[in-house]
mmCIF file of C-alpha atoms in Angstrom:
data_model
loop_
_atom_site.group_PDB
_atom_site.id
_atom_site.type_symbol
_atom_site.label_atom_id
_atom_site.label_comp_id
_atom_site.label_asym_id
_atom_site.label_seq_id
_atom_site.Cartn_x
_atom_site.Cartn_y
_atom_site.Cartn_z
ATOM 1 C CA MET Y 1 116.526 131.506 130.465
ATOM 2 C CA THR Y 2 114.542 134.867 131.802
ATOM 3 C CA THR Y 3 115.330 137.833 129.966
ATOM 4 C CA ASP Y 4 113.810 141.520 130.378
ATOM 5 C CA LEU Y 5 112.362 142.984 126.611
ATOM 6 C CA ARG Y 6 111.516 146.553 127.296
ATOM 7 C CA VAL Y 7 111.776 150.013 125.351
ATOM 8 C CA LEU Y 8 115.813 151.096 125.556
ATOM 9 C CA ARG Y 9 116.325 154.118 127.854
ATOM 10 C CA PRO Y 10 117.753 157.412 126.985
ATOM 11 C CA GLU Y 11 120.869 156.310 129.875
ATOM 12 C CA GLU Y 12 120.823 152.878 128.283
ATOM 13 C CA TRP Y 13 122.106 153.748 125.183
ATOM 14 C CA ASP Y 14 125.811 153.526 125.529
ATOM 15 C CA LYS Y 15 125.513 149.967 127.542
ATOM 16 C CA TRP Y 16 123.202 148.821 124.595
ATOM 17 C CA TYR Y 17 125.239 149.827 121.544
ATOM 18 C CA GLY Y 18 128.458 148.584 123.147
ATOM 19 C CA LYS Y 19 126.885 145.311 123.115
ATOM 20 C CA LEU Y 20 125.456 145.704 119.658
ATOM 21 C CA VAL Y 21 128.784 146.610 118.040
ATOM 22 C CA LEU Y 22 130.624 143.886 120.361
ATOM 23 C CA ALA Y 23 127.605 141.179 118.335
ATOM 24 C CA PHE Y 24 129.502 142.545 115.004
ATOM 25 C CA GLY Y 25 132.772 141.929 115.844
ATOM 26 C CA GLY Y 26 133.868 144.358 118.361
ATOM 27 C CA VAL Y 27 135.304 147.023 116.647
ATOM 28 C CA ASP Y 28 134.414 150.290 117.533
ATOM 29 C CA GLU Y 29 132.818 152.888 115.667
ATOM 30 C CA SER Y 30 134.736 156.639 115.242
ATOM 31 C CA PRO Y 31 132.914 159.174 118.141
ATOM 32 C CA GLU Y 32 130.980 160.771 114.774
ATOM 33 C CA GLU Y 33 129.506 157.439 113.780
ATOM 34 C CA ARG Y 34 128.258 157.125 117.653
ATOM 35 C CA ALA Y 35 126.893 160.669 118.182
ATOM 36 C CA LEU Y 36 124.800 160.085 114.832
ATOM 37 C CA TRP Y 37 123.458 157.111 115.822
ATOM 38 C CA ASN Y 38 122.527 158.189 119.455
ATOM 39 C CA GLY Y 39 121.329 161.389 117.646
ATOM 40 C CA LEU Y 40 119.092 159.351 115.519
ATOM 41 C CA THR Y 41 117.888 156.442 117.822
ATOM 42 C CA GLU Y 42 114.261 157.073 118.445
ATOM 43 C CA PHE Y 43 113.932 155.217 121.901
ATOM 44 C CA ASP Y 44 110.175 154.773 121.744
ATOM 45 C CA ARG Y 45 110.454 152.566 118.282
ATOM 46 C CA PHE Y 46 114.010 150.564 119.808
ATOM 47 C CA ILE Y 47 114.294 147.680 122.327
ATOM 48 C CA GLY Y 48 116.799 145.853 124.541
ATOM 49 C CA ALA Y 49 116.826 142.273 125.916
ATOM 50 C CA TRP Y 50 118.376 142.494 129.634
ATOM 51 C CA ASP Y 51 119.329 139.377 131.800
ATOM 52 C CA GLY Y 52 120.031 141.346 134.934
ATOM 53 C CA ASP Y 53 121.965 144.408 134.661
ATOM 54 C CA GLU Y 54 123.691 142.855 130.870
ATOM 55 C CA CYS Y 55 122.386 143.832 127.708
ATOM 56 C CA VAL Y 56 121.821 140.375 125.646
ATOM 57 C CA GLY Y 57 119.656 141.943 122.683
ATOM 58 C CA THR Y 58 119.602 144.853 120.571
ATOM 59 C CA ALA Y 59 116.993 146.014 117.865
ATOM 60 C CA GLY Y 60 115.573 149.189 116.769
ATOM 61 C CA ALA Y 61 113.003 150.411 113.921
ATOM 62 C CA PHE Y 62 112.929 153.863 112.224
ATOM 63 C CA SER Y 63 110.436 155.705 111.370
ATOM 64 C CA PHE Y 64 110.738 155.642 107.849
ATOM 65 C CA ARG Y 65 108.431 157.489 104.511
ATOM 66 C CA MET Y 66 109.818 154.803 101.572
ATOM 67 C CA THR Y 67 108.934 155.489 98.421
ATOM 68 C CA VAL Y 68 107.158 152.644 96.178
ATOM 69 C CA PRO Y 69 105.727 152.303 92.566
ATOM 70 C CA GLY Y 70 103.911 155.227 91.503
ATOM 71 C CA GLY Y 71 105.775 157.365 93.707
ATOM 72 C CA ALA Y 72 103.486 157.942 96.774
ATOM 73 C CA LEU Y 73 105.226 157.634 99.859
ATOM 74 C CA VAL Y 74 104.560 155.249 102.436
ATOM 75 C CA LYS Y 75 105.069 154.351 106.501
ATOM 76 C CA ALA Y 76 107.981 152.265 106.548
ATOM 77 C CA ALA Y 77 109.866 150.967 109.864
ATOM 78 C CA GLY Y 78 113.590 150.609 109.296
ATOM 79 C CA ILE Y 79 114.602 147.776 111.149
ATOM 80 C CA THR Y 80 118.027 147.887 112.318
ATOM 81 C CA MET Y 81 120.855 147.259 114.800
ATOM 82 C CA VAL Y 82 119.433 143.873 115.696
ATOM 83 C CA SER Y 83 122.320 141.524 117.507
ATOM 84 C CA VAL Y 84 122.138 139.011 120.076
ATOM 85 C CA ALA Y 85 124.875 138.408 122.476
ATOM 86 C CA ALA Y 86 127.470 135.355 121.950
ATOM 87 C CA THR Y 87 126.097 134.036 125.218
ATOM 88 C CA HIS Y 88 122.466 134.349 124.556
ATOM 89 C CA ARG Y 89 122.487 132.467 121.366
ATOM 90 C CA ARG Y 90 119.874 129.724 120.073
ATOM 91 C CA ARG Y 91 117.570 130.528 123.019
ATOM 92 C CA GLY Y 92 114.964 132.389 120.965
ATOM 93 C CA LEU Y 93 115.755 135.638 121.849
ATOM 94 C CA LEU Y 94 115.997 137.191 118.335
ATOM 95 C CA ARG Y 95 112.255 135.035 117.400
ATOM 96 C CA SER Y 96 111.162 136.871 120.460
ATOM 97 C CA MET Y 97 112.175 140.147 119.617
ATOM 98 C CA LYS Y 98 111.108 139.923 116.233
ATOM 99 C CA ARG Y 99 107.887 139.096 117.634
ATOM 100 C CA ARG Y 100 108.067 142.334 119.271
ATOM 101 C CA GLN Y 101 108.882 144.400 116.649
ATOM 102 C CA LEU Y 102 106.262 143.309 114.281
ATOM 103 C CA ASP Y 103 103.652 143.530 117.018
ATOM 104 C CA ASP Y 104 104.702 147.546 117.275
ATOM 105 C CA ILE Y 105 104.302 147.716 114.128
ATOM 106 C CA ARG Y 106 101.286 146.528 113.121
ATOM 107 C CA SER Y 107 99.527 148.896 115.843
ATOM 108 C CA TRP Y 108 101.498 151.897 114.588
ATOM 109 C CA GLY Y 109 99.723 151.396 111.778
ATOM 110 C CA GLU Y 110 102.362 150.877 109.063
ATOM 111 C CA PRO Y 111 102.115 148.597 106.564
ATOM 112 C CA LEU Y 112 105.944 147.456 105.589
ATOM 113 C CA ALA Y 113 109.264 146.916 107.143
ATOM 114 C CA VAL Y 114 112.344 146.577 106.078
ATOM 115 C CA LEU Y 115 115.684 145.877 106.309
ATOM 116 C CA THR Y 116 119.079 145.233 104.970
ATOM 117 C CA ALA Y 117 120.708 141.762 106.329
ATOM 118 C CA SER Y 118 123.727 141.209 107.569
ATOM 119 C CA GLU Y 119 123.207 137.557 107.105
ATOM 120 C CA PRO Y 120 120.270 137.049 104.016
ATOM 121 C CA VAL Y 121 119.386 133.421 105.729
ATOM 122 C CA ILE Y 122 118.022 134.943 108.518
ATOM 123 C CA TYR Y 123 115.175 137.577 107.836
ATOM 124 C CA GLY Y 124 113.536 135.283 105.525
ATOM 125 C CA ARG Y 125 111.600 133.381 107.908
ATOM 126 C CA PHE Y 126 110.322 135.878 109.475
ATOM 127 C CA GLY Y 127 108.626 137.314 106.187
ATOM 128 C CA TYR Y 128 111.265 139.151 104.648
ATOM 129 C CA GLY Y 129 112.167 138.786 101.048
ATOM 130 C CA ALA Y 130 114.867 140.436 98.985
ATOM 131 C CA ALA Y 131 113.264 142.989 96.825
ATOM 132 C CA THR Y 132 116.306 145.586 95.460
ATOM 133 C CA GLN Y 133 119.805 144.862 94.352
ATOM 134 C CA GLN Y 134 122.735 147.572 94.523
ATOM 135 C CA MET Y 135 125.589 147.627 91.893
ATOM 136 C CA ARG Y 136 129.021 147.990 92.353
ATOM 137 C CA ALA Y 137 131.703 149.063 89.838
ATOM 138 C CA GLU Y 138 135.273 149.546 89.212
ATOM 139 C CA ILE Y 139 135.502 151.453 86.652
ATOM 140 C CA ASP Y 140 139.049 151.730 84.303
ATOM 141 C CA THR Y 141 138.965 155.337 83.308
ATOM 142 C CA SER Y 142 142.340 155.240 81.149
ATOM 143 C CA ARG Y 143 140.420 153.261 78.985
ATOM 144 C CA VAL Y 144 136.763 153.841 79.252
ATOM 145 C CA ARG Y 145 134.650 157.249 77.476
ATOM 146 C CA LEU Y 146 131.724 158.245 78.004
ATOM 147 C CA THR Y 147 128.806 159.434 75.259
ATOM 148 C CA VAL Y 148 128.121 162.872 75.888
ATOM 149 C CA PRO Y 149 124.854 164.451 75.271
ATOM 150 C CA PRO Y 150 123.578 167.925 74.390
ATOM 151 C CA GLY Y 151 123.458 170.418 76.845
ATOM 152 C CA THR Y 152 126.651 168.611 79.007
ATOM 153 C CA ASP Y 153 128.860 171.423 78.006
ATOM 154 C CA ASP Y 154 126.252 173.992 80.016
ATOM 155 C CA VAL Y 155 126.553 172.718 83.528
ATOM 156 C CA ARG Y 156 128.893 174.750 85.759
ATOM 157 C CA LEU Y 157 130.965 172.443 87.971
ATOM 158 C CA ARG Y 158 132.116 173.681 91.367
ATOM 159 C CA LEU Y 159 134.094 172.443 94.506
ATOM 160 C CA ALA Y 160 132.165 173.215 97.609
ATOM 161 C CA GLU Y 161 132.846 172.548 101.167
ATOM 162 C CA PRO Y 162 130.309 169.135 101.916
ATOM 163 C CA ALA Y 163 129.461 169.907 105.160
ATOM 164 C CA ALA Y 164 128.814 173.846 104.713
ATOM 165 C CA ASP Y 165 125.358 174.220 105.731
ATOM 166 C CA ALA Y 166 124.238 176.003 102.737
ATOM 167 C CA VAL Y 167 125.798 173.179 100.476
ATOM 168 C CA ARG Y 168 124.534 170.334 102.811
ATOM 169 C CA ASP Y 169 120.621 171.947 102.311
ATOM 170 C CA ALA Y 170 121.241 172.192 98.653
ATOM 171 C CA CYS Y 171 122.151 168.368 97.898
ATOM 172 C CA GLU Y 172 119.556 167.414 100.166
ATOM 173 C CA ALA Y 173 117.372 169.433 98.068
ATOM 174 C CA VAL Y 174 118.607 167.679 94.808
ATOM 175 C CA TYR Y 175 118.222 164.476 96.750
ATOM 176 C CA ALA Y 176 114.358 164.998 97.872
ATOM 177 C CA ARG Y 177 113.402 165.994 94.581
ATOM 178 C CA GLN Y 178 115.358 162.553 93.595
ATOM 179 C CA VAL Y 179 113.291 160.376 95.905
ATOM 180 C CA PRO Y 180 109.452 159.749 94.513
ATOM 181 C CA THR Y 181 110.992 159.059 90.969
ATOM 182 C CA ARG Y 182 112.168 155.848 92.302
ATOM 183 C CA PRO Y 183 110.840 153.156 94.639
ATOM 184 C CA GLY Y 184 112.873 151.631 97.316
ATOM 185 C CA MET Y 185 114.240 155.561 97.791
ATOM 186 C CA LEU Y 186 113.773 156.961 101.833
ATOM 187 C CA ALA Y 187 112.808 160.853 102.309
ATOM 188 C CA ARG Y 188 115.506 161.416 104.831
ATOM 189 C CA LEU Y 189 114.149 163.153 107.576
ATOM 190 C CA PRO Y 190 115.664 165.730 110.013
ATOM 191 C CA GLY Y 191 119.196 164.633 111.175
ATOM 192 C CA TRP Y 192 119.366 162.300 108.554
ATOM 193 C CA GLU Y 193 121.331 164.517 106.270
ATOM 194 C CA GLY Y 194 124.158 163.990 108.626
ATOM 195 C CA LEU Y 195 124.967 160.668 107.291
ATOM 196 C CA PRO Y 196 126.005 160.851 104.018
ATOM 197 C CA LEU Y 197 128.881 163.666 105.824
ATOM 198 C CA LEU Y 198 130.227 161.268 108.014
ATOM 199 C CA ASP Y 199 133.895 161.312 107.558
ATOM 200 C CA PRO Y 200 135.864 160.346 110.164
ATOM 201 C CA PRO Y 201 139.400 160.881 109.706
ATOM 202 C CA ALA Y 202 140.477 157.399 111.371
ATOM 203 C CA ASP Y 203 138.129 155.945 109.018
ATOM 204 C CA ARG Y 204 139.904 157.445 105.092
ATOM 205 C CA LYS Y 205 142.812 154.728 104.788
ATOM 206 C CA GLY Y 206 144.666 156.714 103.150
ATOM 207 C CA SER Y 207 141.832 158.714 101.182
ATOM 208 C CA SER Y 208 141.398 162.240 101.146
ATOM 209 C CA PRO Y 209 138.883 164.296 103.113
ATOM 210 C CA LEU Y 210 135.238 163.996 101.648
ATOM 211 C CA GLN Y 211 135.201 166.381 98.972
ATOM 212 C CA CYS Y 212 131.949 167.707 97.230
ATOM 213 C CA VAL Y 213 131.238 168.852 93.289
ATOM 214 C CA LEU Y 214 128.220 170.778 92.402
ATOM 215 C CA ALA Y 215 126.519 170.701 89.159
ATOM 216 C CA GLU Y 216 124.817 174.177 88.345
ATOM 217 C CA ARG Y 217 122.928 175.851 85.590
ATOM 218 C CA ASP Y 218 121.225 179.181 85.269
ATOM 219 C CA GLY Y 219 122.305 179.422 88.856
ATOM 220 C CA GLU Y 220 120.218 176.459 90.046
ATOM 221 C CA MET Y 221 121.742 173.594 91.407
ATOM 222 C CA VAL Y 222 121.366 170.487 89.340
ATOM 223 C CA GLY Y 223 123.138 167.896 91.112
ATOM 224 C CA TYR Y 224 126.044 166.990 93.022
ATOM 225 C CA ALA Y 225 128.967 164.044 93.886
ATOM 226 C CA ARG Y 226 130.266 163.513 97.115
ATOM 227 C CA TYR Y 227 133.722 161.206 97.458
ATOM 228 C CA PHE Y 228 137.077 160.407 98.175
ATOM 229 C CA ASN Y 229 140.785 160.593 96.335
ATOM 230 C CA LYS Y 230 142.833 157.770 97.028
ATOM 231 C CA PRO Y 231 145.926 158.521 95.666
ATOM 232 C CA GLU Y 232 148.764 155.795 94.457
ATOM 233 C CA TRP Y 233 151.811 155.713 92.429
ATOM 234 C CA ASP Y 234 154.049 153.217 90.691
ATOM 235 C CA ALA Y 235 156.872 152.829 88.836
ATOM 236 C CA ALA Y 236 155.091 153.971 85.994
ATOM 237 C CA GLY Y 237 153.417 156.524 87.450
ATOM 238 C CA PRO Y 238 150.038 158.189 89.056
ATOM 239 C CA LYS Y 239 147.543 155.539 89.549
ATOM 240 C CA GLY Y 240 144.975 156.956 92.046
ATOM 241 C CA THR Y 241 141.597 156.314 92.555
ATOM 242 C CA ILE Y 242 137.767 157.727 93.227
ATOM 243 C CA GLU Y 243 135.436 156.333 95.888
ATOM 244 C CA LEU Y 244 132.329 157.991 94.802
ATOM 245 C CA ARG Y 245 129.766 157.928 97.601
ATOM 246 C CA ASP Y 246 127.225 159.340 96.392
ATOM 247 C CA LEU Y 247 125.791 161.252 93.236
ATOM 248 C CA GLU Y 248 122.491 162.483 91.583
ATOM 249 C CA ALA Y 249 121.587 164.823 89.286
ATOM 250 C CA LEU Y 250 118.591 165.826 87.621
ATOM 251 C CA ASP Y 251 118.608 165.479 84.173
ATOM 252 C CA PRO Y 252 121.095 163.786 81.813
ATOM 253 C CA ALA Y 253 123.485 166.280 81.064
ATOM 254 C CA ALA Y 254 123.988 167.142 84.809
ATOM 255 C CA TYR Y 255 124.350 163.748 85.001
ATOM 256 C CA VAL Y 256 126.857 163.100 82.630
ATOM 257 C CA ALA Y 257 128.829 166.583 83.488
ATOM 258 C CA LEU Y 258 129.668 165.022 86.844
ATOM 259 C CA TRP Y 259 130.520 161.613 85.975
ATOM 260 C CA ARG Y 260 132.984 163.109 83.149
ATOM 261 C CA PHE Y 261 134.458 165.113 86.024
ATOM 262 C CA LEU Y 262 135.053 162.092 88.247
ATOM 263 C CA PHE Y 263 136.571 160.319 85.680
ATOM 264 C CA ASP Y 264 139.305 163.271 84.375
ATOM 265 C CA ILE Y 265 140.416 163.933 87.836
ATOM 266 C CA ASP Y 266 144.155 164.143 87.567
ATOM 267 C CA LEU Y 267 146.479 161.534 88.748
ATOM 268 C CA THR Y 268 143.379 158.919 88.737
ATOM 269 C CA SER Y 269 142.931 156.581 86.397
ATOM 270 C CA THR Y 270 140.216 154.177 88.543
ATOM 271 C CA VAL Y 271 136.368 155.594 89.988
ATOM 272 C CA LYS Y 272 134.973 153.029 91.691
ATOM 273 C CA THR Y 273 131.090 152.747 92.953
ATOM 274 C CA TYR Y 274 129.389 150.730 95.238
ATOM 275 C CA ASN Y 275 126.160 151.398 95.352
ATOM 276 C CA ARG Y 276 124.162 152.230 92.394
ATOM 277 C CA PRO Y 277 120.502 151.179 90.825
ATOM 278 C CA VAL Y 278 121.306 148.300 88.532
ATOM 279 C CA ASP Y 279 119.663 150.430 85.770
ATOM 280 C CA ASP Y 280 121.984 153.015 86.507
ATOM 281 C CA ALA Y 281 122.052 155.595 83.298
ATOM 282 C CA LEU Y 282 125.557 154.863 82.973
ATOM 283 C CA LEU Y 283 125.538 151.256 81.965
ATOM 284 C CA HIS Y 284 124.492 153.118 78.136
ATOM 285 C CA LEU Y 285 127.607 156.014 78.448
ATOM 286 C CA VAL Y 286 130.182 153.938 78.925
ATOM 287 C CA SER Y 287 132.178 153.065 76.241
ATOM 288 C CA ASP Y 288 132.938 149.770 77.321
ATOM 289 C CA VAL Y 289 130.998 147.755 80.047
ATOM 290 C CA ARG Y 290 133.407 145.283 80.203
ATOM 291 C CA ARG Y 291 136.230 147.089 81.902
ATOM 292 C CA CYS Y 292 133.592 148.623 84.716
ATOM 293 C CA ALA Y 293 133.738 145.474 86.879
ATOM 294 C CA LEU Y 294 130.247 145.142 87.569
ATOM 295 C CA ASN Y 295 128.519 143.156 90.257
ATOM 296 C CA LEU Y 296 125.568 142.967 91.945
ATOM 297 C CA ARG Y 297 124.686 141.973 95.823
ATOM 298 C CA ASP Y 298 121.079 142.339 97.610
ATOM 299 C CA SER Y 299 120.236 145.290 99.370
ATOM 300 C CA LEU Y 300 116.567 146.168 100.837
ATOM 301 C CA TYR Y 301 114.415 143.538 102.184
ATOM 302 C CA VAL Y 302 111.268 144.616 102.286
ATOM 303 C CA ARG Y 303 107.968 142.691 104.856
ATOM 304 C CA LEU Y 304 104.382 142.913 104.546
ATOM 305 C CA VAL Y 305 102.897 143.954 107.505
ATOM 306 C CA ASP Y 306 99.354 144.339 106.383
ATOM 307 C CA VAL Y 307 99.042 142.271 103.016
ATOM 308 C CA GLY Y 308 95.727 144.769 102.206
ATOM 309 C CA ALA Y 309 97.355 148.267 103.214
ATOM 310 C CA ALA Y 310 100.471 147.909 101.796
ATOM 311 C CA LEU Y 311 98.965 146.377 98.020
ATOM 312 C CA GLU Y 312 96.386 149.176 98.159
ATOM 313 C CA ALA Y 313 99.542 151.867 98.572
ATOM 314 C CA ARG Y 314 100.975 151.092 95.438
ATOM 315 C CA THR Y 315 100.224 151.451 91.760
ATOM 316 C CA TYR Y 316 100.578 148.750 89.678
ATOM 317 C CA GLN Y 317 101.890 149.079 85.738
ATOM 318 C CA ALA Y 318 98.678 147.248 84.143
ATOM 319 C CA PRO Y 319 95.607 146.421 84.912
ATOM 320 C CA VAL Y 320 95.387 143.398 87.834
ATOM 321 C CA ASP Y 321 92.824 141.722 89.449
ATOM 322 C CA VAL Y 322 93.588 138.255 90.576
ATOM 323 C CA VAL Y 323 93.159 136.308 94.532
ATOM 324 C CA PHE Y 324 96.526 135.418 96.490
ATOM 325 C CA GLU Y 325 96.592 132.715 98.912
ATOM 326 C CA VAL Y 326 98.939 134.345 101.569
ATOM 327 C CA GLU Y 327 100.801 132.209 103.819
ATOM 328 C CA ASP Y 328 102.399 134.242 107.182
ATOM 329 C CA ALA Y 329 102.835 131.990 109.376
ATOM 330 C CA PHE Y 330 104.738 134.307 111.692
ATOM 331 C CA CYS Y 331 101.986 137.075 111.542
ATOM 332 C CA PRO Y 332 98.826 135.079 110.943
ATOM 333 C CA TRP Y 333 96.644 137.887 110.317
ATOM 334 C CA ASN Y 334 97.549 138.321 106.701
ATOM 335 C CA GLU Y 335 96.865 134.788 106.157
ATOM 336 C CA GLY Y 336 94.605 133.702 103.513
ATOM 337 C CA ARG Y 337 92.526 135.582 100.477
ATOM 338 C CA TRP Y 338 93.031 138.605 99.031
ATOM 339 C CA ARG Y 339 91.701 140.074 95.709
ATOM 340 C CA LEU Y 340 94.292 142.638 94.896
ATOM 341 C CA SER Y 341 92.400 144.914 91.830
ATOM 342 C CA GLY Y 342 94.849 147.780 90.848
ATOM 343 C CA ASP Y 343 96.132 149.697 87.989
ATOM 344 C CA ALA Y 344 98.142 153.244 87.224
ATOM 345 C CA LYS Y 345 95.657 154.890 88.885
ATOM 346 C CA GLY Y 346 95.166 153.015 92.438
ATOM 347 C CA ALA Y 347 94.159 149.683 93.801
ATOM 348 C CA SER Y 348 92.250 148.361 96.300
ATOM 349 C CA CYS Y 349 93.156 145.092 98.201
ATOM 350 C CA GLU Y 350 90.375 143.159 100.229
ATOM 351 C CA ARG Y 351 89.955 139.781 101.890
ATOM 352 C CA THR Y 352 87.636 137.223 99.847
ATOM 353 C CA THR Y 353 86.271 133.966 100.082
ATOM 354 C CA ASP Y 354 86.941 133.772 95.724
ATOM 355 C CA SER Y 355 88.591 130.968 94.628
ATOM 356 C CA ALA Y 356 92.889 131.943 95.145
ATOM 357 C CA ASP Y 357 94.657 132.515 91.098
ATOM 358 C CA LEU Y 358 98.285 132.937 93.051
ATOM 359 C CA ALA Y 359 99.352 131.011 95.885
ATOM 360 C CA LEU Y 360 102.563 132.674 97.752
ATOM 361 C CA SER Y 361 104.002 133.511 101.121
ATOM 362 C CA VAL Y 362 104.214 136.831 102.480
ATOM 363 C CA ARG Y 363 108.037 136.871 101.607
ATOM 364 C CA GLU Y 364 107.327 136.335 97.748
ATOM 365 C CA LEU Y 365 105.115 139.326 98.048
ATOM 366 C CA GLY Y 366 107.797 141.070 99.735
ATOM 367 C CA SER Y 367 110.343 140.415 97.150
ATOM 368 C CA ALA Y 368 107.887 141.501 94.350
ATOM 369 C CA TYR Y 369 106.385 144.735 95.922
ATOM 370 C CA LEU Y 370 108.836 147.468 94.619
ATOM 371 C CA GLY Y 371 108.776 146.025 91.583
ATOM 372 C CA GLY Y 372 112.497 144.677 91.309
ATOM 373 C CA VAL Y 373 111.604 140.926 91.520
ATOM 374 C CA SER Y 374 109.253 139.431 89.057
ATOM 375 C CA LEU Y 375 106.403 136.969 90.514
ATOM 376 C CA ALA Y 376 107.111 135.005 87.651
ATOM 377 C CA SER Y 377 110.919 134.458 87.768
ATOM 378 C CA LEU Y 378 109.800 133.356 91.911
ATOM 379 C CA ALA Y 379 106.991 131.161 90.004
ATOM 380 C CA ALA Y 380 110.216 129.553 88.033
ATOM 381 C CA ALA Y 381 111.944 128.694 91.118
ATOM 382 C CA GLY Y 382 108.456 126.957 92.502
ATOM 383 C CA ARG Y 383 108.157 130.122 95.155
ATOM 384 C CA VAL Y 384 104.441 130.591 93.567
ATOM 385 C CA ARG Y 385 102.010 128.455 92.663
ATOM 386 C CA GLU Y 386 99.823 129.573 89.589
ATOM 387 C CA LEU Y 387 96.166 128.314 89.864
ATOM 388 C CA ARG Y 388 94.215 130.126 87.560
ATOM 389 C CA GLN Y 389 96.101 129.817 83.784
ATOM 390 C CA GLY Y 390 96.981 133.644 82.953
ATOM 391 C CA ALA Y 391 97.050 134.877 86.410
ATOM 392 C CA LEU Y 392 100.858 134.916 86.893
ATOM 393 C CA ALA Y 393 101.553 136.720 83.894
ATOM 394 C CA GLU Y 394 98.724 138.992 84.647
ATOM 395 C CA ALA Y 395 100.262 139.735 88.167
ATOM 396 C CA SER Y 396 104.248 139.369 87.350
ATOM 397 C CA LEU Y 397 103.458 142.855 84.357
ATOM 398 C CA GLY Y 398 101.626 144.616 87.055
ATOM 399 C CA PHE Y 399 103.679 144.223 90.018
ATOM 400 C CA SER Y 400 106.068 145.665 87.813
ATOM 401 C CA ALA Y 401 108.148 149.027 87.722
ATOM 402 C CA ALA Y 402 108.964 151.569 85.189
ATOM 403 C CA VAL Y 403 112.576 152.136 87.105
ATOM 404 C CA ALA Y 404 114.605 149.304 89.246
ATOM 405 C CA PRO Y 405 113.420 150.115 92.811
ATOM 406 C CA TRP Y 406 117.154 151.583 95.179
ATOM 407 C CA LEU Y 407 118.119 151.911 98.668
ATOM 408 C CA PRO Y 408 120.730 154.381 97.973
ATOM 409 C CA HIS Y 409 122.311 154.461 101.786
ATOM 410 C CA GLY Y 410 122.092 151.700 104.679
ATOM 411 C CA PHE Y 411 120.269 152.520 108.156
#
């Protein structure tokens, strides 16, 4: 097979995006969604594979800045919109696109690549490790109550039009203040503020238009929640559902005030949330966690494109001084021994000829990088080998994070 793999041209976008949609089942997105993704496309970072005039492969890499342990924002390529036409599978096309992407990302000086996977089995062979999880909940608000901390009643709540410029900007300001507090969060560049506001009428499926409630104290906005109200009735009466899109708050009182509002909306008995951190404070506020129907799923996958730069970019919960023997067949520039020395103030990571303390692949480093997966648990699965006694415990503690990493929205 001869294909032309090249940077996407603006005039090719509609055909390119149409092939992406077809590869994911052919159910077209709304005009609003297409317009958003078209506007966010960074054409010099997106590629297409062409067989003559036919697009047979798609892939892109957004230019993100992601919080890592310690609070720094690090450049990360957000891998997205990857597809191969059904007619061109099993011919090495995906591999060639991944090869091109990682070579490009390295040339751009970005130490990390991140993605969310439609099928988790695909990306491990390219060095991506599952690094975060997201928590889903379906809360029976007719039976579950909240513990209310002092100051909650001082928070003023008001409904607002989600897409109004002032409301949108105020919500983005709250979100931006939260970004440095949790590994895995993405700083939203101009244009991305439209993503949480997407509300195509055709996608509502019986729910209300997107609604927004703001939390304020002393004239300052301290939180917000955006949600849908889906009314339902049966012979016993109303049993509507609140579907939470996103919620951010700057302090516990504002956080609980927003949740209490969602719990108490008239004619509803359920709150559903599809993406919260696995250590969300909600777990410690509800009266009966068993009636919250919790479940977890994988979320963000991390790939170290430059091992040295990536490990130097974050800090470490406890002092660590270990030599890693890194295996990375797909990006051989990472292979070999690296000495990592770091603590809560900073780190250095350089090549060394010293004896290795731990042996692992770049995939395990990706999983552990944000602090949500312990090196010790990976070792228990046989994916990390301890070569110096004590090195595993030292590295596991150092790589841990004070809060669980979390990706608040997809891309």
